[in-house]
Short mmCIF file of C-alpha atoms in Angstrom, two decimals:
data_model
loop_
_atom_site.label_atom_id
_atom_site.label_comp_id
_atom_site.label_asym_id
_atom_site.label_seq_id
_atom_site.Cartn_x
_atom_site.Cartn_y
_atom_site.Cartn_z
CA MET A 1 -3.34 10.20 72.98
CA ASN A 2 -0.26 11.84 74.49
CA ARG A 3 2.84 11.94 72.31
CA ALA A 4 6.57 12.10 72.97
CA PRO A 5 9.75 12.60 70.93
CA LEU A 6 11.44 9.38 69.84
CA GLY A 7 14.88 10.15 71.20
CA ARG A 8 16.96 12.23 68.81
CA THR A 9 15.33 10.88 65.64
CA GLY A 10 13.09 13.90 65.05
CA LEU A 11 10.09 11.57 65.11
CA GLU A 12 7.15 11.98 67.50
CA VAL A 13 5.23 8.92 68.67
CA SER A 14 2.08 8.13 70.62
CA ARG A 15 2.61 6.81 74.16
CA LEU A 16 0.77 3.63 73.12
CA GLY A 17 2.09 1.80 70.08
CA PHE A 18 0.32 -0.73 67.85
CA GLY A 19 2.15 -4.06 67.83
CA ALA A 20 1.25 -5.68 64.52
CA ALA A 21 2.43 -9.23 65.28
CA PRO A 22 -1.18 -10.48 65.77
CA LEU A 23 -1.98 -9.38 62.20
CA GLY A 24 0.34 -12.15 61.04
CA ARG A 25 -2.02 -14.79 62.45
CA LEU A 26 -5.05 -13.54 60.52
CA THR A 27 -6.29 -15.45 57.48
CA GLY A 28 -9.11 -14.96 55.00
CA PRO A 29 -11.99 -12.73 56.12
CA ALA A 30 -10.32 -12.26 59.52
CA ARG A 31 -7.84 -9.93 57.87
CA GLY A 32 -10.67 -7.41 57.59
CA ARG A 33 -10.79 -7.28 61.40
CA GLY A 34 -7.09 -6.55 61.47
CA ILE A 35 -7.50 -3.70 58.98
CA ASP A 36 -10.33 -2.30 61.11
CA ALA A 37 -8.06 -2.51 64.17
CA VAL A 38 -5.44 -0.36 62.43
CA HIS A 39 -8.07 2.19 61.39
CA THR A 40 -9.45 2.30 64.94
CA ALA A 41 -5.96 2.85 66.31
CA LEU A 42 -5.44 5.81 63.98
CA GLU A 43 -8.83 7.27 64.93
CA LEU A 44 -7.94 7.04 68.62
CA GLY A 45 -4.60 8.78 68.19
CA ILE A 46 -2.17 5.86 68.00
CA THR A 47 0.55 6.84 65.56
CA PHE A 48 3.33 4.25 66.06
CA PHE A 49 3.00 0.94 64.18
CA ASP A 50 5.60 -1.80 64.70
CA VAL A 51 5.78 -4.83 62.42
CA SER A 52 8.27 -7.35 60.99
CA PRO A 53 8.51 -9.70 57.99
CA PHE A 54 8.85 -12.47 60.59
CA TYR A 55 5.28 -11.98 61.83
CA GLY A 56 3.21 -14.49 59.92
CA GLU A 57 5.98 -14.87 57.35
CA THR A 58 5.23 -11.43 55.81
CA VAL A 59 1.44 -11.62 56.38
CA ALA A 60 1.50 -8.91 59.07
CA GLU A 61 3.33 -6.48 56.80
CA THR A 62 0.91 -7.21 53.97
CA VAL A 63 -2.19 -6.65 56.13
CA LEU A 64 -0.74 -3.50 57.70
CA GLY A 65 0.11 -2.17 54.27
CA GLN A 66 -3.47 -2.76 53.12
CA ALA A 67 -4.79 -0.97 56.20
CA LEU A 68 -2.55 2.07 55.68
CA ARG A 69 -3.34 2.43 51.99
CA GLY A 70 -4.75 5.90 51.40
CA VAL A 71 -3.84 7.18 54.87
CA GLU A 72 -1.84 10.40 54.91
CA ARG A 73 1.79 9.31 55.36
CA SER A 74 2.53 11.99 57.94
CA ALA A 75 -0.23 10.58 60.18
CA TYR A 76 1.81 7.63 61.40
CA VAL A 77 5.31 6.41 62.24
CA LEU A 78 6.08 3.11 60.52
CA ALA A 79 8.63 0.71 62.03
CA THR A 80 9.63 -2.68 60.70
CA LYS A 81 12.57 -5.04 61.13
CA VAL A 82 15.24 -6.99 59.29
CA GLY A 83 17.31 -10.07 60.02
CA ARG A 84 14.67 -12.53 61.22
CA TYR A 85 12.42 -14.25 58.70
CA GLY A 86 11.33 -17.50 60.39
CA GLN A 87 11.49 -19.34 63.68
CA ALA A 88 15.09 -20.31 62.99
CA ASP A 89 15.78 -18.21 59.89
CA PHE A 90 18.22 -15.38 60.64
CA ASP A 91 20.36 -13.46 58.17
CA PHE A 92 22.01 -10.20 59.23
CA SER A 93 24.25 -9.89 56.17
CA ALA A 94 24.35 -6.50 54.47
CA GLY A 95 22.96 -7.85 51.21
CA ARG A 96 20.01 -9.62 52.82
CA VAL A 97 18.93 -6.75 55.06
CA THR A 98 19.15 -4.33 52.15
CA ARG A 99 16.86 -6.55 50.08
CA SER A 100 14.62 -6.98 53.12
CA VAL A 101 14.05 -3.23 53.41
CA HIS A 102 13.01 -3.02 49.76
CA GLU A 103 10.71 -6.02 50.17
CA SER A 104 9.09 -4.45 53.24
CA LEU A 105 8.60 -1.15 51.42
CA ALA A 106 6.73 -3.01 48.67
CA ARG A 107 4.51 -4.99 51.08
CA LEU A 108 3.75 -1.91 53.16
CA GLY A 109 3.15 0.29 50.15
CA ALA A 110 5.44 2.94 51.62
CA GLY A 111 7.94 5.29 50.05
CA HIS A 112 10.09 5.25 53.16
CA LEU A 113 10.33 3.56 56.57
CA ASP A 114 10.56 5.71 59.67
CA LEU A 115 12.42 3.08 61.69
CA VAL A 116 14.18 -0.12 60.63
CA GLN A 117 15.40 -2.45 63.38
CA CYS A 118 17.62 -5.51 63.49
CA HIS A 119 15.26 -8.18 64.84
CA ASP A 120 16.23 -10.36 67.82
CA ILE A 121 19.95 -9.76 67.52
CA GLU A 122 20.74 -12.29 70.27
CA PHE A 123 20.26 -15.02 67.66
CA GLY A 124 22.95 -13.59 65.42
CA ASP A 125 26.61 -12.58 65.53
CA LEU A 126 26.63 -9.35 67.54
CA ASP A 127 29.86 -8.16 65.95
CA GLN A 128 28.33 -8.67 62.51
CA VAL A 129 25.27 -6.65 63.56
CA ALA A 130 27.50 -3.79 64.74
CA GLY A 131 30.04 -3.91 61.93
CA GLU A 132 27.97 -4.96 58.90
CA THR A 133 24.21 -4.83 59.43
CA LEU A 134 23.89 -1.40 60.99
CA PRO A 135 26.23 0.28 58.44
CA ALA A 136 24.11 -1.24 55.64
CA LEU A 137 21.00 0.29 57.19
CA ARG A 138 22.78 3.63 57.59
CA ALA A 139 23.50 3.56 53.87
CA LEU A 140 19.77 3.17 53.25
CA GLN A 141 19.20 6.07 55.63
CA GLU A 142 21.51 8.24 53.54
CA SER A 143 19.49 7.33 50.45
CA GLY A 144 16.27 8.54 52.10
CA LEU A 145 14.56 5.16 52.36
CA VAL A 146 15.02 4.96 56.14
CA ARG A 147 14.76 7.71 58.76
CA ALA A 148 16.11 5.92 61.86
CA VAL A 149 17.88 2.67 62.72
CA GLY A 150 17.48 0.43 65.76
CA ILE A 151 17.93 -3.01 67.29
CA THR A 152 15.60 -5.32 69.20
CA GLY A 153 16.01 -8.31 71.46
CA PHE A 154 15.47 -9.76 74.92
CA PRO A 155 18.85 -9.92 76.71
CA LEU A 156 19.75 -6.36 77.62
CA PRO A 157 23.51 -7.02 77.71
CA ALA A 158 23.36 -8.02 74.03
CA LEU A 159 21.58 -4.80 73.10
CA ALA A 160 24.09 -2.74 75.09
CA TYR A 161 27.04 -4.57 73.52
CA VAL A 162 25.94 -3.55 70.03
CA ALA A 163 24.85 -0.02 70.98
CA GLU A 164 28.28 0.62 72.48
CA ARG A 165 29.96 -0.38 69.20
CA ALA A 166 27.76 1.26 66.58
CA PRO A 167 25.39 4.24 66.60
CA VAL A 168 21.86 3.03 67.34
CA ASP A 169 18.85 5.37 67.37
CA THR A 170 16.48 3.06 69.26
CA ILE A 171 16.28 -0.24 71.09
CA ILE A 172 13.20 -2.34 71.81
CA SER A 173 13.16 -4.97 74.51
CA TYR A 174 10.08 -6.94 75.46
CA CYS A 175 8.78 -8.22 78.80
CA GLN A 176 11.48 -6.14 80.49
CA TYR A 177 9.33 -3.42 82.01
CA THR A 178 6.24 -4.97 83.54
CA LEU A 179 4.68 -5.49 86.95
CA GLN A 180 7.03 -8.47 87.33
CA ASN A 181 10.24 -7.28 85.62
CA ARG A 182 11.63 -3.73 85.78
CA ARG A 183 15.14 -4.30 84.42
CA LEU A 184 14.66 -2.14 81.35
CA ALA A 185 14.37 0.99 83.51
CA GLU A 186 17.73 0.20 85.13
CA TRP A 187 19.44 0.06 81.73
CA ARG A 188 17.76 3.13 80.24
CA GLU A 189 20.26 5.72 81.46
CA GLY A 190 23.15 3.85 79.84
CA PHE A 191 21.37 3.68 76.50
CA GLU A 192 20.32 7.32 76.64
CA ARG A 193 23.92 8.38 77.27
CA LEU A 194 24.69 6.76 73.93
CA GLY A 195 21.90 8.74 72.27
CA THR A 196 19.66 5.67 72.04
CA ALA A 197 15.94 5.90 72.79
CA VAL A 198 14.49 2.98 74.76
CA LEU A 199 11.11 1.56 73.70
CA ASN A 200 9.09 -0.87 75.81
CA ALA A 201 7.15 -3.80 74.40
CA ALA A 202 4.94 -6.60 75.74
CA PRO A 203 3.86 -4.96 79.03
CA LEU A 204 1.49 -7.90 79.55
CA ALA A 205 4.53 -10.21 79.52
CA MET A 206 3.34 -12.13 76.45
CA GLY A 207 0.12 -13.12 78.20
CA ALA A 208 1.55 -14.01 81.59
CA LEU A 209 0.06 -10.86 83.13
CA THR A 210 -3.52 -11.52 82.01
CA GLN A 211 -6.50 -13.26 83.54
CA GLN A 212 -6.15 -16.07 80.95
CA GLY A 213 -2.52 -16.65 81.85
CA ALA A 214 0.52 -17.52 79.80
CA PRO A 215 0.30 -19.64 76.64
CA PRO A 216 1.90 -23.12 76.77
CA TRP A 217 4.99 -21.99 74.85
CA HIS A 218 5.87 -19.17 77.26
CA PRO A 219 9.62 -19.31 78.05
CA ALA A 220 9.47 -17.90 81.59
CA PRO A 221 10.36 -20.20 84.52
CA GLN A 222 7.41 -22.03 86.01
CA GLU A 223 7.75 -20.20 89.32
CA VAL A 224 7.33 -16.88 87.49
CA LEU A 225 4.24 -18.12 85.69
CA ARG A 226 2.79 -19.52 88.91
CA ARG A 227 3.21 -16.18 90.66
CA CYS A 228 1.63 -14.36 87.73
CA ALA A 229 -1.36 -16.71 87.95
CA GLU A 230 -1.63 -15.90 91.65
CA ALA A 231 -1.62 -12.19 90.80
CA ALA A 232 -4.47 -12.83 88.37
CA ALA A 233 -6.39 -14.55 91.19
CA VAL A 234 -5.84 -11.51 93.42
CA CYS A 235 -7.33 -9.29 90.70
CA ARG A 236 -10.22 -11.66 90.18
CA GLU A 237 -11.08 -11.46 93.89
CA ARG A 238 -11.11 -7.65 93.62
CA GLY A 239 -13.25 -7.66 90.48
CA ALA A 240 -10.31 -6.30 88.51
CA ASP A 241 -8.40 -7.33 85.37
CA LEU A 242 -4.67 -8.03 85.69
CA ALA A 243 -4.06 -6.99 82.06
CA ARG A 244 -5.61 -3.61 82.74
CA VAL A 245 -3.39 -2.98 85.76
CA ALA A 246 -0.31 -4.25 83.90
CA LEU A 247 -0.87 -1.95 80.92
CA GLN A 248 -1.71 1.07 83.06
CA TYR A 249 1.34 0.49 85.22
CA ALA A 250 3.79 0.12 82.32
CA VAL A 251 2.59 3.22 80.47
CA SER A 252 2.07 5.51 83.47
CA THR A 253 5.26 4.69 85.36
CA GLY A 254 7.72 3.61 82.68
CA ASP A 255 8.41 7.01 81.11
CA PHE A 256 9.24 5.39 77.77
CA PRO A 257 8.39 7.35 74.60
CA VAL A 258 6.17 4.46 73.52
CA THR A 259 4.91 1.18 74.95
CA ILE A 260 3.98 -1.35 72.25
CA VAL A 261 0.98 -3.65 72.69
CA GLY A 262 -0.29 -6.19 70.17
CA ALA A 263 -3.86 -5.97 68.86
CA ALA A 264 -5.82 -8.03 66.35
CA ASP A 265 -9.22 -6.33 66.38
CA SER A 266 -10.86 -3.00 67.07
CA ASP A 267 -12.31 -4.05 70.42
CA GLU A 268 -8.84 -4.73 71.80
CA VAL A 269 -7.60 -1.35 70.62
CA ARG A 270 -10.55 0.51 72.15
CA ARG A 271 -10.17 -1.42 75.41
CA ASP A 272 -6.47 -0.58 75.71
CA VAL A 273 -7.01 3.12 75.03
CA ARG A 274 -9.93 3.22 77.47
CA TRP A 275 -7.82 1.58 80.18
CA LEU A 276 -5.18 4.27 79.81
CA ASP A 277 -7.81 6.95 80.45
CA GLU A 278 -8.77 5.30 83.75
CA PRO A 279 -6.90 5.77 87.06
CA LEU A 280 -4.37 3.22 88.25
CA ASP A 281 -5.43 1.45 91.45
CA GLU A 282 -2.30 1.97 93.58
CA ASP A 283 -3.54 -0.28 96.39
CA LEU A 284 -4.11 -3.14 93.96
CA VAL A 285 -0.66 -2.55 92.44
CA ARG A 286 0.88 -3.02 95.90
CA GLU A 287 -1.00 -6.29 96.38
CA ILE A 288 0.16 -7.55 93.00
CA GLU A 289 3.73 -6.49 93.71
CA ALA A 290 3.71 -8.39 96.99
CA CYS A 291 2.57 -11.48 95.12
CA LEU A 292 5.28 -11.10 92.48
CA GLU A 293 8.12 -10.03 94.78
CA PRO A 294 9.72 -13.54 95.03
CA VAL A 295 10.17 -13.57 91.23
CA ARG A 296 10.88 -9.88 90.69
CA ASP A 297 13.12 -9.21 87.67
CA ARG A 298 13.49 -12.90 86.80
CA GLY A 299 13.74 -13.54 83.08
CA TRP A 300 15.14 -16.34 80.94
CA ALA A 301 17.94 -17.08 78.50
CA ASN A 302 17.17 -16.23 74.89
CA GLY A 303 19.33 -16.62 71.81
CA ARG A 304 22.91 -17.84 71.55
CA PRO A 305 24.60 -18.66 74.87
CA GLU A 306 27.50 -16.32 74.14
CA ASN A 307 25.07 -13.42 73.66
CA GLN A 308 23.60 -13.52 77.17
CA HIS A 309 26.53 -11.60 78.67
CA PRO A 310 28.72 -10.65 75.70
CA GLY A 311 30.66 -8.04 77.64
CA GLU A 312 32.21 -10.84 79.70
CA ARG A 313 33.82 -12.51 76.70
CA SER A 314 37.46 -13.43 77.27
#
């Protein structure tokens, strides 16, 4: 697995990252499959693990911590989040995020966290994130509990607004560099000028760019989902898998230090790593792009209305 420096943090990460959100949906004996998935990822050279207390209401952190027990700490880069704890439970206050870091350390069984990120900042007060939350995390960094500090979210203007007002080591945005949406690449230079590394997540567009198609809750406009389904049909006619092309495309063309993909079992991990060792079908990519061109770069509103374009505030 190829590796790359994570911006200016001094950390090095695998090009493919393990998204631990699916671990939060595992119960009972199924948790064993999740632990096996983490072990398989490590065996195959994946070193970046991204989780949050929000995933499964702390279940994902607990399962990941069990999986990493006994693993040499230098063998992986551990990232978690603060600020979001439920579907509508957000608290970016300094006191809460400080407690959250200590709670995550206990669940993960870790002495320190390599990266702590403010989770889905578009649902909070952006000025509070810049002026209160991030300084609280920097204080934890000074104490040695945290190595790097970042922010995550969907609307890129919200991420830029905060990064321009407070030092941010990393940002993660999801569904923003895929076969259908390339906006994250357009914003990368601005973030990098600020010293902020840009991480990509959800290259399969939360299921929209798979043969199965998007789940019922997917927030994308119906026209986007319809075009993605047509792209899946094109792949089916060619005997190909849209998810394979989508993952290969994002990792091979995106030039991000890491692209994060969720996995709940070992088979998924092995499949993803195998796909990255196979050549990208450029002709098929062009066919898919032609299908998706009418909805290219179309996203959706997420979070508070005032956080969609915060730089335009009067």
